[in-house]
Every structure is written in structure tokens, then in C-alpha cells.
Amino acid sequence: MSLRVLNPNAEVLNKSAALHMNINAAKGLQDVLKTNLGPKGTIKMLVGGAGDIKLTKDGNTLLKEMQIQNPTAIMIARTAVAQDDISGDGTTSTVIFIGELMKQSERYIDEGMHPRVLVDGFEIAKRATLQFLEKFKTSAIMGNEPDKEILKMVARTTLRTKLYESLADQLTDIVVNSVLCIRKPEEPIDLFMVEIMHMRHKFDVDTRLVEGLVLDHGSRHPDMKRRAENCYILTCNVSLEYEKSEINAGFFYSNAEQREAMVAAERRSVDERVKKIIEMKNKVCAGTDNNFVVINQKGIDPPSLDLLAREGIIALRRAKRRNMERLVLACGGEAVNSVDDLTPDCLGWAGLVYEHVLGEEKYTFVEHVKNPHSCTILIKGPNDHTIAQIKDAVRDGLRSVKNTLEDECVVLGAGAFEVAARQYLINEVKKTVQGRAQLGVEAFADALLVVPKTLAENAGLDTQDVIIALKSEHDKGNVVGLNLVNGEAVDPQFAGIFDNYSVKRQLINSGPVIASQLLLVDEVIRAGRNMRKPT
Amino acid sequence: MGFSMQPYGIQSMLKEGYRHLSGLDEAVIKNIDACKELSTITRTSIGPNGMNKMVINHLDKLFVTNDAATIVNELEVQHPAAKILVLAAKAQQEEIGDGANLTISFAGELLQNAGELIRMGLHPSEIISGYTKGINKAVEFLEQLVEPGSENMDVRDKVQVISRMRAAVASKQFGQEDILCSLVADACIQVCPKNPANFNVDNVRVAKLVGGGLHNSAIVRGMVLKTDAVGSIKLMEKAKVAVFAGGVDTTATETKGTVLIHSAEQLENYAKTEEAKVEELIKAVAESGAKVIVSGGPVGEMALHFCERYKLMVLKISSKFELRRFCRTTGAVAHLKLSRPSPDDLGYVDSVSVEEIGGVTVTIARNEEGGNSISTVVLRGSTDSILDDLERAVDDGVNTYKAMCRDSRTVPGAAATEIELAQRLKEYANAETGLDKYAVSKFAESFEFVPKTLADNAGLNAMEIISSLYTGHGSGNTKLGIDLEEGVCKDASEMNVWDLYVTKVFALKYAADAACTVLRVDQIIMAKPAGGPRRDAAAAAAMDED
């Protein structure tokens, strides 16, 4: 360069070098995530700085934990994370779709095509594909009685890509039931109302759905009951411990009598609050075997605990704020902020409350509730990494069920949509496009095939055979997907493989956008100091 | 230099210091090797004739033990795959409290065999499916092997308890299992609640006192505290006990208090009122019939003075949990503050005495009656590390008792079950079709390591033993095991060696689970190890091994 306008430390890449760096990065990321896709994908092991182990198949988790540095890769990773935020699934697909778009474009660019033309083609193809998706989707009307089978199929499809088969099938029921449990007509679904609690105990197949709540702490008094049936639940946010006054106060006394009086006076207000609760208990439980449980968001100090324990009340302190919401939904009643105007209407009800001790940890189960609108997925597993893996999967499963309920439609999975869309683009859309933008449409159409291709590759099948078989079936007018066991075409509807509509839509929307942006970059400047350490 | 020179692929995208391993050779085989190394370390400790390991951890603490859970815990394994095995062993230890070694060694053996299969050309996914079939079948077979009649046992019958506990304790302290078993069995039976399923391990305490020998060990019905009594009264018999969790002293306000004194008289009076107050309280306690005061907090000088005057024995237990146990032993209800206890809240002890054992002053609280209380095993031994090892053996025994309270089914011990499982699984594998058949038969073969190691560790000819075991089992003698003392094969029921069914099931399941997890991984992405205090040479040496 004849004249350096930049800081000597800045790095400049221009024209094709910049483009190739972007393409290479996209392809590199695709290579990493490729093996994750589908039920036959393999697991990655991530080892953190402190030597902690994480096992995952989830693209999102992987991208989050990998701490990528390459700028292009970061852009792609962000799109994938956005995909996860919106639809909860499809991160791996996003990354490999973008990678494949870049790879297809590379071919044309090497032949002298201008990236702009390709981008125009992408735009046309994207719009056409979205229109096609509208036609292709299978609608599933979710009235007051949602079709459980469809939900189960969607959840199973998602879960099987994250966990091994038998566990995924078990979780399917749990996930679907829990979403249906918290669902209220005419209200958006708040997935936070499903508590996800984990215990390091037994095996992963012991994971279950608790209709009620599991709290990760126990009562703090040795004399409280460990198990109680037919309980009234008081959910409150009242401090039952002595609090120091804000102002700097001091006592003056001149003999021990006075001091004793002071000690009593100091606690009086707390004691009165406790007494009100005890009165309430005596009112509702008098003459019956019913029990009384207090679950408090604030603290309860030892003297108050002692008073409550003597009355046979189980008291839990420092519950999570969110659990207060969930408790009310699960048990009924309402959360009270003051004990002054307690009425029996404020109380919830649970058939069984018990404590489970696991080593040092205590868990309290509130079960057998009436008409719950909140529930708990209790994840069990022998070690932390198994639990983390299930947790991520459950999260995605819940989201997929929620999406289906909200979209009121699903898309056939197992690669069926991708192949169908490709055939539609090549056979119909391409012909309507004038000029070189046709090639962009073609590149887009071929890139769509990456999903069935990768699925086949991970299952150890011959990629070309599979694609040809699928294409010819589609040309005959059959909508088929890929059977991963034998590599033959299968009707996804029959096999029960359904994907979320919103996942696919987001994928087709965001993939080409980011690919176009990357293709249109013709100069990369990394300013300032040299980021890479001298080698 | 620009980014165009960056290498292609994932490595360039990661932060500096990250390592990325992928593929069969780099990830799977290496993982298998690491796990194999780990299991070779623990394997020699299996069984009654297992060798001890000397482990020095990063704090320079010395462990001499053959308890696998302790060994792997202190080794600080760094390799991620080996760590999965360690986690499986920990899960086993937490769940059952015994059989950690079986978990690690079996998982190691499974992986070693998986390595052979991979070299043969099998894909890990086929091995996983074979192993999954294998473990499901093995559990099924194991259930068939359960000794008939063992599901109904009387957990209060010492003979039955000992017969089930013996194998677990013997594998930790061979030769001393008779003494230890009877101690542990006595202690457990004493505290066993009405519903045995609620047995709490915490109720059997261990007090280690240096000096004497194992023969001097004894059981105390009640608690042994390693503290002295606070006051001068050192012995109290058939006494009522009042427990105060908050300390025995004058009460104080939470807010800072100031005593307002105008004249010398007031000063004198103040001290007097203070005294009167304390005296009143202590007197109230004494009048309630209590003879012993147990405090969870500090005991004030003045309070102590009055306690002495009213002939009350004062004990201080500062640990909250210890205090809770004391409450359980005596049946007392802890009061928060010093006040007059109601008769219901008072506990009872047969005797509380301060004694000196081996130079250590201990307070022994005995309570001969009362079902669900606490018992303590007083262990005696010449050195700390022997005592630690004895304690681990006792812990294993107690855990076995807990396990048998929940599920008392037993299977024949002394490797008889393993050989039978191996044999049945091999038959099953032969009937299978498909590539995973090889994996199932390797799974079956993996069981052989148990008799092999038992024999090896005892200095016997392993091949001979295994072949004669197979012959015996082939002819229908499903209980044929190894008699390690005589070096011949004998019926396990004759030798009276039984293993608990639950221990086996969990160990095998955890092992298979861990092995499959290791095999499922095909890529490892490792972050740069976080900076921290440098580990010393001993730990580093341990890390080199794996």
C-alpha cells in the first residue's frame, strides 16, 4: 500500500481475503456443531477452568461455554443464541445452515460471482420459503382441550435430540403434563411456574413430575414434624425475626429486673405476630387432625421457631420469591404480607407435606394439592453433569410444548420440510426469477439440504444415497423424512416426528440475514493493538 | 501477520489456552486409557486381601487405606473422563456407602474392553447399545440370583445382621471383621427404630481414642463427648437433664444496653439484682428436678457458681448438631434461654460421668433404655491412621446395615454372583444377533475381573480359579465362590459370604452408566485451567498417574 492511513498495529484484510476469512470461520463453526445434530448426534465434553465437567449435545449450551473469539464466529453464535431466546431450540440447525449457505456461496464466488447478486437471490428465496412454510405447516388447533398426542410428539422430537432415547421418552410425558398443568385459558404461559428442582440421588430415570412444589430447604427446628398430612398452607412474607431499629438506639437500665423487661419488650412485636399465626392455626385446626404449615419468604428466628414448633406448626423460612408465587398457584390461598388480617381464605391446602433429607441437604415436598396451576419437575441423577444435561433438555422440551400451544401448528420433521422446500425452490421459484439471482436461489435451496445430510451423516448413513432417495420421493409427491435407523424414507407424520413452526420460521428468517451480512463484508479492520499474542 | 494466517478450524476460534480434542483416537481412546489407569490404582485394593494405599493429599495429610472412595477423593483426579468415574464412585458412596471400588474397577474394566472392541472396528454407539442391553440383563439376572428367603430378615437378629455385614467389613479390615462386625451390629441394633426403614446412620457415632487395641473397643449406649464437664461435679447418676441451646448466662438485649448508675449504692445493688436474677433462674432449674444442665453456648461464671451451689452438673456442647444428638439420646427438649423447664422437656440419663481413657478426658452419657437413641462405638487403636481406617470400616458396616434395613435381599458373595452373571450374559450374547452382540459378550467378560482380582490379590493363580469356577457354575452350582484362605472354590453359603443385593445393583448400574457416558463423548473442549494456589508436588505426582 502506498500510503498507510492506519495505525501500524492495525490489521487489514480486504476483498477476497476478508470474505474467505468469514467463510472459513462459518464453516469451522459448522464443523464443530455438525456432530451434535439429531438424535444420533454425539456428546461434547466441556471442561471448565476449575476442572468442572459439562456434557452437552445442545448447540446453545456449547456455544455459550466455548468462549469463541473469532469475530465472525461470534456473530454466528449470537444469531444462534437469539434463536434460542426466541424459540428455545434449533441452535445447532441455525449454525449449520449459516455455515452451509456460506459454503454454497463460496463455490459461486470462486467462479467470479459478485456476492451482491447472491444476496439478492437469498432474499427472494427466503421470502418464497417462508410462504412455502405457511402452506406446508400442519395446523393443530389448541382449544380448551389440546391434543396431547401432538404435544407429546413435538416434545419427544426435541428431547430425543438432547438425551438418549429411553430417558427422552420418559421426560416427554413429564414435560407435556407440566405445561398443561400450568396452562390457564386466555393467559400466556409462564414457564417459570414450573419449578425445576434437582437432587443428586439415584438415577436419571428416577426423574419425575411432582404435582405440587419441592422446596430445597427444610424446617430449621429439630422438634418440627417431618411429615404431615392434610395441611393448611400459610404463604407469607412477614418477618418473624427481631430486627434492629434503623436509628442508633440504646437502653438504659439500672437493675436486672428492668433489663429483663427490656428483653421481653424488644421481642414483643415479633412474638405478637407469631401469636397471630398460632391463633389462626387454632382456629382452623381445632378439633381436627389437620396440620398447619407456614412458609415464609422472610426469616424466622430461633425463638419464633420454638414457639411455632411447640404448637405443632411446621415453619419454613427464607423461601424463594418465585416459590411464593408458585405455592399460591399450586395450593391455592394467597400470599399475605401482614398477619394482621388473616382469614381462613388466605390459606392454601396440601394433602401431604414432608421433608426428605439427602446427606446435608433437606428438601420439603408439598404434594397432593387440589387443582394445581404450578408443578415441579424433580430431576434426579447420580452426578452434577447428568443433572445439568437433563435440566437443559427439560428447558428446551418445555419451550417446544409452549411454542406448539402458541403457534397452533407444527411442521413435519426428520428433514421432510427441508427437502420439500428445496424442491419447491428449484422447481418453481427459480423459474420465476430473472437473471443471475437465480443462482442465489439455487445456493439457498442446496443449503437447506444440510439438515437431512447431517442427520444422515451422524447416523452413519451414506449422505448421497439418502438425499437422492428423499428427493425422488418428493418428486413423486410424497412428503417424506429420513428414517435414521435404516436410511430409508419415512412419513414423519406416521413416525410422529414434528418440529416447532416458530423454530423453523426463525431459522429461515435469521440464517440468510446473517449470511448476507457476512458475504457483503469486503474489508475487516482490527484496529489498535495487536490482539493476538506474538507467536 | 493477519487473521488470514489463522489456522482453519475450531482451534483458532477458541480463547487462548483452550484445548480441543476430537475423534476416536484423540478423545475416545485417550479417555479410555485414563479411566483404565485410574481403575488399576483402585483395583488392587479390592477384596479382603486388597492392598492398602498410602495417599498424601494436597494438605500433606497421610491416608493409609484400601477404601476406594477415600483414595479417589484424595487423589484429586484431573482428567475429565477419569473424573466421571470418580463421580460415579462418589454417587455410590453417597447412595449406599459401600461398593465404591466395585464401581470404579468395573467401569474401568468395561472401558478397557470397549477399547478392544473399538480396535476391532466397532463404533462406540454399538458398544453403548450392547452395554445398555448388558446392564439391563445383568440386573434382571441378579434379581434371579437373590438368595430365597433373604428378603425377610429380622434386622434385630445379630447373627443375620453379621452374616450380611461381614463381606463389607472384611473387605476393609480383613482378619478383624469378627470383632468389628459384632461391635457394629450391636450398635446398629440398639438404635434401630421401630420401623427399620427409618434407620439413621447419624445415630451410630464413632469415638476414636488413641491407645489400646481393637480388643479394647466397646459400645456405649449413649454418647461420648471429648470434653470435660464445666464445673467440679464429674459424676451424676439417674439424673434428669435440662438442655439450653442458647447458653447458660444472664439474658441480654439485642440492642446495646447501658447500665445507668448514679451512686456507689446503685452499683452494689445492680450487682446484687444481677446475682439474684441468676440465682432465681438456676434455682428454678434445680427445683424442676434437673440434675444436669447442658448448654449450647457459653456458661457464665456467675451461673456456674450457682450451679455448683445447687449441685448441678454442667456440660457444654458447642456443636449444634452434637447438641441435637444429645437431645435425642436423653429425650430432652432444648430450651433456647435459661428458664424453668417444664417436666416434659426434661431428659433422662442413667449416668453422666467424666472418665479418662488413654489420656483423653471424655464425658460419657449412658442411657440404657430408650429405643431410638444414639449409640457410640468407641474405637481404640495405636495410631491415628489405623483409627481412621477402622472408622471407615465401621462406616461401611453401618451403611450396609442401613441398606439392609431398606432391602435385605442378598446374593452369594466371594465372586460367585459375578461368575454366574458372566456365564448367563454370555449365553444371552450368543443368542443375540447384530454387532452389539460382541459388546454384550465383552460386558459379560468384564465380570471376570472380580474373581481374577480377588485371586490375584490373595496370591492365588487366577486363571486356574476362574476356570474351575466356570466349570462349577456350568454344572449348576450357582453359589460357587472363592475361598481365599484355602485357595479353593467353595460354596458361598458354606463360607457364609453374602453381599447385599442393593449394593451390587447400584454399583453395576453406576459403573455401566459412567462407562457409557465416557464412550458417548467424541469431543472434549477444555478451558484453560483457572489460576489458583499451586498444588504441591505430592498432588502433582498423583495427577501424573492418571
mmCIF file of C-alpha atoms in Angstrom, chain A residues 247-406:
data_model
loop_
_atom_site.group_PDB
_atom_site.id
_atom_site.type_symbol
_atom_site.label_atom_id
_atom_site.label_comp_id
_atom_site.label_asym_id
_atom_site.label_seq_id
_atom_site.Cartn_x
_atom_site.Cartn_y
_atom_site.Cartn_z
ATOM 1 C CA ILE A 247 -31.824 4.571 64.425
ATOM 2 C CA ASN A 248 -28.996 4.076 66.805
ATOM 3 C CA ALA A 249 -30.863 3.142 69.925
ATOM 4 C CA GLY A 250 -29.649 2.133 73.309
ATOM 5 C CA PHE A 251 -31.214 1.020 76.523
ATOM 6 C CA PHE A 252 -30.618 2.445 79.905
ATOM 7 C CA TYR A 253 -31.461 0.378 82.891
ATOM 8 C CA SER A 254 -30.306 0.247 86.418
ATOM 9 C CA ASN A 255 -31.148 -3.198 87.626
ATOM 10 C CA ALA A 256 -31.609 -6.686 86.301
ATOM 11 C CA GLU A 257 -35.398 -6.523 86.622
ATOM 12 C CA GLN A 258 -35.529 -3.650 84.244
ATOM 13 C CA ARG A 259 -33.244 -5.414 81.878
ATOM 14 C CA GLU A 260 -35.467 -8.476 81.805
ATOM 15 C CA ALA A 261 -38.382 -6.236 80.960
ATOM 16 C CA MET A 262 -36.406 -4.707 78.154
ATOM 17 C CA VAL A 263 -35.560 -8.108 76.743
ATOM 18 C CA ALA A 264 -39.240 -9.013 76.710
ATOM 19 C CA ALA A 265 -40.310 -5.683 75.226
ATOM 20 C CA GLU A 266 -37.783 -5.962 72.486
ATOM 21 C CA ARG A 267 -39.302 -9.153 71.194
ATOM 22 C CA ARG A 268 -42.882 -8.262 71.814
ATOM 23 C CA SER A 269 -43.798 -7.191 68.315
ATOM 24 C CA VAL A 270 -42.295 -10.333 66.806
ATOM 25 C CA ASP A 271 -43.963 -12.518 69.387
ATOM 26 C CA GLU A 272 -47.290 -10.929 68.656
ATOM 27 C CA ARG A 273 -47.018 -11.726 65.003
ATOM 28 C CA VAL A 274 -46.194 -15.322 65.859
ATOM 29 C CA LYS A 275 -49.158 -15.428 68.208
ATOM 30 C CA LYS A 276 -51.477 -14.287 65.444
ATOM 31 C CA ILE A 277 -50.344 -17.172 63.302
ATOM 32 C CA ILE A 278 -50.844 -19.567 66.184
ATOM 33 C CA GLU A 279 -54.339 -18.192 66.746
ATOM 34 C CA MET A 280 -55.092 -18.763 63.102
ATOM 35 C CA LYS A 281 -53.858 -22.317 63.405
ATOM 36 C CA ASN A 282 -56.005 -22.977 66.423
ATOM 37 C CA LYS A 283 -58.998 -21.561 64.616
ATOM 38 C CA VAL A 284 -58.763 -23.743 61.508
ATOM 39 C CA CYS A 285 -57.279 -26.874 63.004
ATOM 40 C CA ALA A 286 -59.215 -27.028 66.250
ATOM 41 C CA GLY A 287 -60.698 -30.412 66.873
ATOM 42 C CA THR A 288 -59.295 -31.999 63.722
ATOM 43 C CA ASP A 289 -56.137 -33.810 62.804
ATOM 44 C CA ASN A 290 -55.260 -31.181 60.263
ATOM 45 C CA ASN A 291 -51.857 -29.625 60.318
ATOM 46 C CA PHE A 292 -50.570 -26.190 59.683
ATOM 47 C CA VAL A 293 -47.568 -25.200 57.623
ATOM 48 C CA VAL A 294 -46.072 -21.729 57.450
ATOM 49 C CA ILE A 295 -43.866 -20.931 54.503
ATOM 50 C CA ASN A 296 -42.257 -17.580 54.905
ATOM 51 C CA GLN A 297 -40.234 -15.601 52.449
ATOM 52 C CA LYS A 298 -38.518 -13.677 55.233
ATOM 53 C CA GLY A 299 -36.653 -15.120 58.167
ATOM 54 C CA ILE A 300 -37.949 -16.755 61.303
ATOM 55 C CA ASP A 301 -35.583 -16.540 64.231
ATOM 56 C CA PRO A 302 -34.986 -19.371 66.706
ATOM 57 C CA PRO A 303 -37.307 -18.081 69.488
ATOM 58 C CA SER A 304 -40.170 -17.760 66.981
ATOM 59 C CA LEU A 305 -39.409 -21.169 65.538
ATOM 60 C CA ASP A 306 -39.513 -22.522 69.034
ATOM 61 C CA LEU A 307 -42.931 -21.026 69.689
ATOM 62 C CA LEU A 308 -44.292 -22.391 66.412
ATOM 63 C CA ALA A 309 -42.783 -25.816 67.000
ATOM 64 C CA ARG A 310 -44.471 -26.042 70.375
ATOM 65 C CA GLU A 311 -47.817 -25.543 68.665
ATOM 66 C CA GLY A 312 -47.036 -28.282 66.175
ATOM 67 C CA ILE A 313 -46.696 -25.892 63.267
ATOM 68 C CA ILE A 314 -44.181 -26.638 60.560
ATOM 69 C CA ALA A 315 -42.383 -23.487 59.592
ATOM 70 C CA LEU A 316 -40.073 -22.919 56.668
ATOM 71 C CA ARG A 317 -38.119 -19.752 56.350
ATOM 72 C CA ARG A 318 -36.467 -17.869 53.548
ATOM 73 C CA ALA A 319 -38.382 -19.378 50.658
ATOM 74 C CA LYS A 320 -37.550 -18.148 47.180
ATOM 75 C CA ARG A 321 -39.729 -15.291 45.991
ATOM 76 C CA ARG A 322 -40.712 -17.218 42.927
ATOM 77 C CA ASN A 323 -41.715 -20.165 45.045
ATOM 78 C CA MET A 324 -44.175 -17.924 46.854
ATOM 79 C CA GLU A 325 -45.917 -17.311 43.556
ATOM 80 C CA ARG A 326 -45.795 -20.963 42.683
ATOM 81 C CA LEU A 327 -47.064 -22.034 46.087
ATOM 82 C CA VAL A 328 -50.161 -19.911 45.741
ATOM 83 C CA LEU A 329 -50.787 -21.336 42.290
ATOM 84 C CA ALA A 330 -50.222 -24.863 43.480
ATOM 85 C CA CYS A 331 -52.009 -24.863 46.822
ATOM 86 C CA GLY A 332 -54.466 -22.040 46.490
ATOM 87 C CA GLY A 333 -54.945 -19.295 49.033
ATOM 88 C CA GLU A 334 -52.980 -16.103 48.743
ATOM 89 C CA ALA A 335 -49.626 -14.807 49.840
ATOM 90 C CA VAL A 336 -50.016 -12.441 52.757
ATOM 91 C CA ASN A 337 -47.731 -9.584 53.613
ATOM 92 C CA SER A 338 -49.086 -8.970 57.051
ATOM 93 C CA VAL A 339 -50.553 -11.232 59.682
ATOM 94 C CA ASP A 340 -52.984 -8.594 60.919
ATOM 95 C CA ASP A 341 -55.938 -9.523 58.790
ATOM 96 C CA LEU A 342 -55.554 -13.255 58.421
ATOM 97 C CA THR A 343 -58.654 -15.115 57.332
ATOM 98 C CA PRO A 344 -59.045 -18.798 56.553
ATOM 99 C CA ASP A 345 -59.426 -17.788 52.889
ATOM 100 C CA CYS A 346 -55.765 -16.866 52.751
ATOM 101 C CA LEU A 347 -54.753 -20.423 53.437
ATOM 102 C CA GLY A 348 -53.841 -22.986 50.870
ATOM 103 C CA TRP A 349 -54.228 -26.694 51.196
ATOM 104 C CA ALA A 350 -51.951 -29.660 50.566
ATOM 105 C CA GLY A 351 -52.638 -33.301 51.231
ATOM 106 C CA LEU A 352 -49.103 -34.129 52.182
ATOM 107 C CA VAL A 353 -46.086 -32.174 53.305
ATOM 108 C CA TYR A 354 -42.877 -33.996 54.096
ATOM 109 C CA GLU A 355 -39.208 -33.497 54.400
ATOM 110 C CA HIS A 356 -36.608 -35.523 52.577
ATOM 111 C CA VAL A 357 -33.058 -35.453 53.863
ATOM 112 C CA LEU A 358 -30.264 -36.186 51.472
ATOM 113 C CA GLY A 359 -26.906 -36.011 53.163
ATOM 114 C CA GLU A 360 -26.578 -32.414 54.278
ATOM 115 C CA GLU A 361 -29.373 -31.116 52.078
ATOM 116 C CA LYS A 362 -33.004 -31.001 53.044
ATOM 117 C CA TYR A 363 -35.933 -30.881 50.683
ATOM 118 C CA THR A 364 -39.544 -30.211 51.527
ATOM 119 C CA PHE A 365 -42.231 -31.723 49.355
ATOM 120 C CA VAL A 366 -45.676 -30.165 49.210
ATOM 121 C CA GLU A 367 -47.812 -32.700 47.430
ATOM 122 C CA HIS A 368 -51.364 -33.853 46.818
ATOM 123 C CA VAL A 369 -52.605 -30.367 46.178
ATOM 124 C CA LYS A 370 -56.015 -29.604 44.774
ATOM 125 C CA ASN A 371 -56.273 -28.302 41.263
ATOM 126 C CA PRO A 372 -52.667 -27.215 40.820
ATOM 127 C CA HIS A 373 -51.566 -24.464 38.467
ATOM 128 C CA SER A 374 -47.938 -24.939 39.262
ATOM 129 C CA CYS A 375 -45.839 -28.045 39.450
ATOM 130 C CA THR A 376 -42.291 -29.205 39.906
ATOM 131 C CA ILE A 377 -40.098 -31.296 37.700
ATOM 132 C CA LEU A 378 -37.856 -33.150 40.076
ATOM 133 C CA ILE A 379 -34.670 -34.073 38.278
ATOM 134 C CA LYS A 380 -32.588 -36.805 39.765
ATOM 135 C CA GLY A 381 -29.228 -38.034 38.675
ATOM 136 C CA PRO A 382 -26.131 -39.565 40.147
ATOM 137 C CA ASN A 383 -23.880 -36.604 39.421
ATOM 138 C CA ASP A 384 -23.935 -32.952 38.527
ATOM 139 C CA HIS A 385 -23.237 -33.276 34.847
ATOM 140 C CA THR A 386 -26.123 -35.675 34.295
ATOM 141 C CA ILE A 387 -28.407 -33.302 36.141
ATOM 142 C CA ALA A 388 -27.221 -30.313 34.123
ATOM 143 C CA GLN A 389 -27.771 -32.213 30.910
ATOM 144 C CA ILE A 390 -31.327 -33.160 31.865
ATOM 145 C CA LYS A 391 -32.022 -29.646 33.051
ATOM 146 C CA ASP A 392 -31.070 -28.125 29.708
ATOM 147 C CA ALA A 393 -33.128 -30.708 27.895
ATOM 148 C CA VAL A 394 -36.167 -30.152 30.099
ATOM 149 C CA ARG A 395 -35.950 -26.447 29.474
ATOM 150 C CA ASP A 396 -35.951 -26.978 25.724
ATOM 151 C CA GLY A 397 -38.731 -29.524 25.981
ATOM 152 C CA LEU A 398 -40.926 -27.126 27.929
ATOM 153 C CA ARG A 399 -40.312 -24.412 25.391
ATOM 154 C CA SER A 400 -41.200 -26.652 22.498
ATOM 155 C CA VAL A 401 -44.514 -27.587 24.080
ATOM 156 C CA LYS A 402 -45.240 -23.966 24.831
ATOM 157 C CA ASN A 403 -44.397 -22.958 21.261
ATOM 158 C CA THR A 404 -46.743 -25.564 19.877
ATOM 159 C CA LEU A 405 -49.553 -24.360 22.094
ATOM 160 C CA GLU A 406 -48.982 -20.789 20.981
#
